[in-house]
Coordinates of C-alpha atoms and ligand atoms in Angstrom, one line a residue:
X29 CA -48.1 28.1 162.0
X30 CA -50.3 26.4 164.6
X31 CA -51.1 22.7 164.6
X32 CA -54.4 23.0 162.8
X33 CA -52.8 25.2 160.1
X34 CA -50.0 22.7 159.7
X35 CA -52.4 19.7 159.3
X36 CA -54.5 21.7 156.7
X37 CA -51.2 22.6 154.8
X38 CA -50.1 18.9 154.8
X39 CA -53.5 17.8 153.6
X40 CA -53.6 20.4 150.8
X41 CA -50.1 19.3 149.6
X42 CA -50.9 15.6 149.8
X43 CA -54.2 16.0 148.0
X44 CA -52.7 18.1 145.2
X45 CA -50.0 15.5 144.6
X46 CA -52.6 12.7 144.5
X47 CA -54.5 14.7 141.9
X48 CA -51.4 14.6 139.6
X49 CA -51.4 10.8 139.5
X50 CA -52.8 9.4 136.3
X51 CA -54.5 6.1 135.5
X52 CA -52.1 3.2 134.9
X53 CA -49.2 4.8 136.8
X54 CA -46.8 3.0 139.1
X55 CA -46.3 5.3 142.0
X56 CA -43.5 5.4 144.6
X57 CA -45.1 5.9 148.1
X58 CA -42.9 7.8 150.5
X59 CA -43.1 7.7 154.3
X60 CA -44.4 10.3 156.8
X61 CA -47.4 12.2 157.8
X62 CA -47.8 14.4 154.7
X63 CA -47.6 11.4 152.3
X64 CA -50.4 9.8 154.3
X65 CA -52.8 12.5 152.9
X66 CA -51.7 11.7 149.4
X67 CA -52.4 8.0 150.0
X68 CA -55.8 8.8 151.6
X69 CA -56.8 10.8 148.5
X70 CA -55.4 8.1 146.1
X71 CA -57.5 5.6 148.0
X72 CA -60.6 7.7 147.5
X73 CA -59.9 8.0 143.8
X74 CA -59.5 4.2 143.5
X75 CA -62.8 3.6 145.3
X76 CA -64.8 6.4 143.7
X77 CA -63.4 6.8 140.2
X78 CA -61.8 3.4 139.6
X79 CA -58.3 4.8 139.3
X80 CA -56.0 2.0 138.5
X81 CA -52.5 2.3 140.0
X82 CA -49.9 0.3 141.8
X83 CA -47.7 1.6 144.6
X84 CA -44.1 0.8 145.6
X85 CA -43.9 1.5 149.4
X86 CA -40.7 2.9 151.0
X87 CA -41.3 1.4 154.4
X88 CA -43.4 -1.0 156.4
X89 CA -45.4 2.1 157.5
X90 CA -46.1 3.1 153.9
X91 CA -47.1 -0.4 153.0
X92 CA -49.5 -0.8 156.0
X93 CA -51.1 2.5 155.3
X94 CA -51.4 1.9 151.5
X95 CA -53.2 -1.4 152.2
X96 CA -55.6 0.4 154.6
X97 CA -56.4 2.8 151.8
X98 CA -56.9 0.1 149.2
X99 CA -53.8 0.9 147.1
X100 CA -52.5 -2.2 145.3
X101 CA -48.8 -2.7 146.0
X102 CA -45.9 -3.8 143.8
X103 CA -42.1 -3.7 144.0
X104 CA -39.0 -2.4 142.3
X105 CA -38.4 -6.0 141.2
X106 CA -41.6 -5.8 139.2
X107 CA -41.1 -2.2 138.2
X108 CA -37.5 -0.9 138.2
X109 CA -38.8 2.4 136.7
X110 CA -41.6 4.3 138.3
X111 CA -43.8 6.8 136.6
X112 CA -43.9 9.1 139.6
X113 CA -43.1 9.1 143.4
X114 CA -44.7 11.1 146.2
X115 CA -42.6 11.7 149.3
X116 CA -42.1 14.2 152.1
X117 CA -39.0 16.0 153.3
X118 CA -37.5 17.5 156.4
X119 CA -35.8 20.5 154.8
X120 CA -35.6 21.8 151.2
X121 CA -33.2 24.5 149.9
X122 CA -33.7 26.8 146.9
X123 CA -31.8 24.4 144.7
X124 CA -34.3 21.6 145.6
X125 CA -31.7 19.7 147.6
X126 CA -33.5 17.8 150.3
X127 CA -32.7 16.4 153.8
X128 CA -34.8 13.4 154.5
X129 CA -34.9 10.5 157.0
X130 CA -36.7 11.7 160.2
X131 CA -38.7 8.5 159.8
X132 CA -35.6 6.4 159.2
X133 CA -36.8 5.4 155.7
X134 CA -34.2 7.3 153.7
X135 CA -32.5 4.3 152.1
X136 CA -35.6 3.0 150.4
X137 CA -36.8 6.5 149.8
X138 CA -33.6 7.3 147.9
X139 CA -33.9 4.1 145.8
X140 CA -37.5 5.0 144.9
X141 CA -36.6 8.7 144.2
X142 CA -33.9 7.5 141.9
X143 CA -36.2 5.1 140.1
X144 CA -39.0 7.6 139.5
X145 CA -39.3 9.7 136.3
X146 CA -40.9 12.5 138.3
X147 CA -40.9 13.2 142.1
X148 CA -43.5 15.1 144.0
X149 CA -42.3 16.3 147.4
X150 CA -45.1 17.3 149.7
X151 CA -44.4 19.6 152.6
X152 CA -45.8 22.4 154.6
X153 CA -44.0 25.8 154.5
X154 CA -41.9 25.2 157.6
X155 CA -39.7 22.9 155.5
X156 CA -38.5 25.5 153.1
X157 CA -35.1 27.0 154.1
X158 CA -32.3 29.1 152.6
X159 CA -29.5 26.9 153.9
X160 CA -29.8 23.3 155.0
X161 CA -29.0 22.9 158.7
X162 CA -31.1 20.0 160.0
X163 CA -29.6 16.8 161.3
X164 CA -28.4 14.6 158.5
X165 CA -29.3 10.9 159.1
X166 CA -27.0 8.2 157.9
X167 CA -28.1 4.6 157.7
X168 CA -25.2 2.4 158.8
X169 CA -24.4 -1.3 158.6
X170 CA -24.4 -2.4 162.3
X171 CA -21.2 -4.4 161.6
X172 CA -19.3 -1.2 160.7
X173 CA -21.1 1.3 163.0
X174 CA -18.0 2.1 165.1
X175 CA -15.7 2.9 162.2
X176 CA -18.4 4.8 160.4
X177 CA -19.1 6.7 163.6
X178 CA -15.5 7.8 163.8
X179 CA -15.3 8.8 160.2
X180 CA -18.5 10.9 160.5
X181 CA -17.1 12.6 163.6
X182 CA -13.9 13.4 161.6
X183 CA -16.1 15.0 158.9
X184 CA -17.5 17.2 161.7
X185 CA -20.9 15.5 162.0
X186 CA -21.0 14.9 165.8
X187 CA -22.9 11.7 165.2
X188 CA -25.4 10.3 167.7
X189 CA -26.9 6.8 167.5
X190 CA -30.7 7.3 167.1
X191 CA -32.4 5.6 170.0
X192 CA -35.7 3.8 169.7
X193 CA -38.9 4.8 171.5
X194 CA -40.8 1.9 173.2
X195 CA -37.7 -0.3 172.6
X196 CA -34.4 -0.2 174.5
X197 CA -31.4 0.5 172.3
X198 CA -30.9 1.8 168.8
X199 CA -33.5 2.3 166.1
X200 CA -33.3 -0.7 163.8
X201 CA -34.5 0.3 160.3
X202 CA -36.7 -1.7 158.0
X203 CA -33.5 -2.9 156.4
X204 CA -32.0 -4.1 159.7
X205 CA -29.5 -1.2 160.1
X206 CA -28.8 1.6 162.5
X207 CA -29.2 5.3 162.1
X208 CA -26.5 7.9 163.0
X209 CA -27.9 11.4 163.2
X210 CA -25.2 13.9 162.3
X211 CA -25.2 17.6 163.2
X212 CA -23.0 19.4 160.7
X213 CA -24.6 22.8 161.4
X214 CA -25.2 24.7 158.2
X215 CA -24.4 22.6 155.1
X216 CA -23.3 25.1 152.4
X217 CA -22.1 22.4 150.0
X218 CA -24.5 19.4 150.3
X219 CA -23.2 17.7 147.2
X220 CA -19.7 17.5 148.6
X221 CA -21.0 16.3 151.9
X222 CA -23.2 13.6 150.3
X223 CA -20.2 12.4 148.3
X224 CA -17.9 12.4 151.4
X225 CA -20.4 10.3 153.4
X226 CA -21.0 7.9 150.4
X227 CA -17.2 7.2 150.4
X228 CA -17.3 5.6 153.8
X229 CA -17.6 1.8 153.7
X230 CA -20.6 0.8 155.8
X231 CA -22.4 4.1 155.5
X232 CA -25.2 2.7 153.3
X233 CA -27.0 6.0 152.5
X234 CA -27.5 9.5 153.9
X235 CA -30.5 11.7 154.0
X236 CA -29.0 14.3 151.7
X237 CA -30.8 14.1 148.3
X238 CA -28.7 16.4 146.1
X239 CA -29.0 14.8 142.6
X240 CA -32.7 15.0 141.8
X241 CA -33.6 18.7 141.6
X242 CA -34.4 18.6 137.9
X243 CA -37.1 16.0 138.3
X244 CA -38.5 17.2 141.7
X245 CA -41.6 19.3 142.0
X246 CA -42.2 20.6 145.5
X247 CA -45.8 21.1 146.5
X248 CA -45.9 23.5 149.5
X249 CA -49.2 23.2 151.2
X250 CA -50.7 26.3 152.7
X251 CA -53.7 26.7 154.9
X252 CA -55.8 27.4 151.8
X253 CA -54.3 25.8 148.7
X254 CA -50.7 25.1 147.6
X255 CA -47.8 26.7 145.8
X256 CA -45.6 24.7 143.5
X257 CA -41.8 25.1 143.3
X258 CA -39.6 23.5 140.6
X259 CA -36.3 24.4 138.8
X260 CA -37.9 24.5 135.4
Ligands
LIG30 C1 -39.1 9.7 156.4 C2 -39.0 11.0 155.7 C3 -40.2 11.8 155.7 O1 -40.6 11.9 154.4 C4 -39.9 13.2 156.3 O2 -39.5 13.1 157.6 C5 -41.2 14.0 156.2 O3 -42.2 13.5 157.1 P1 -43.5 14.4 157.5 O4 -44.3 14.5 156.2 O5 -44.2 13.6 158.5 O6 -43.0 15.7 158.0 O7 -38.0 11.4 155.2 O8 -37.8 9.0 156.4

């Protein structure tokens, strides 16, 4: 897939997801380049058709972009349950287990995914794999980053502190934490790995999303159109 085809695929996926949002909904707004297209289309629907929605952003990036597109914002405090969420992913397996977190927004993204009744995952076809093998990001409390690092190494994750670009030192997430990128190679049992990481004090969340397959609908953008994948 060349760059132009990839952009067209992302746009088709994002626009399809935006078309599934209904008047009055509270919408989780994920982070990343594919969700931008969904937000762009939602902004058009608000301006042109008077669509009335509110969005819960998963990052500063999502909040800034939503404001640019004229999407009113709210919070999980106001709306602990969301009608729908739209988000991207880095890899998706046939059981609709996701790896997320390239953009370091995984902690809030998982909170929003958990709060949503339905989750639309928008991707291009390069994200669909038979077995997950991408880096698994782990958001870590800085206070405990050294012991968490050791525990992730013992699990076989070969952790690396994610380094910032245009800032010296580590990436600091929107929540004030660090990211450890872990290379487990192929992940044949993502549920067991997510549970093992969750058992480490100071490992606040990881990018494996194993519990949401039943409510996820994956919209795979193609150069012309989309295909939809769900477990139902
Ligand atoms: C951010 C994420 C993104 O949703 C994921 O990286 C996909 O991004 P893109 O649509 O730009 O490929 O998990 O933390």
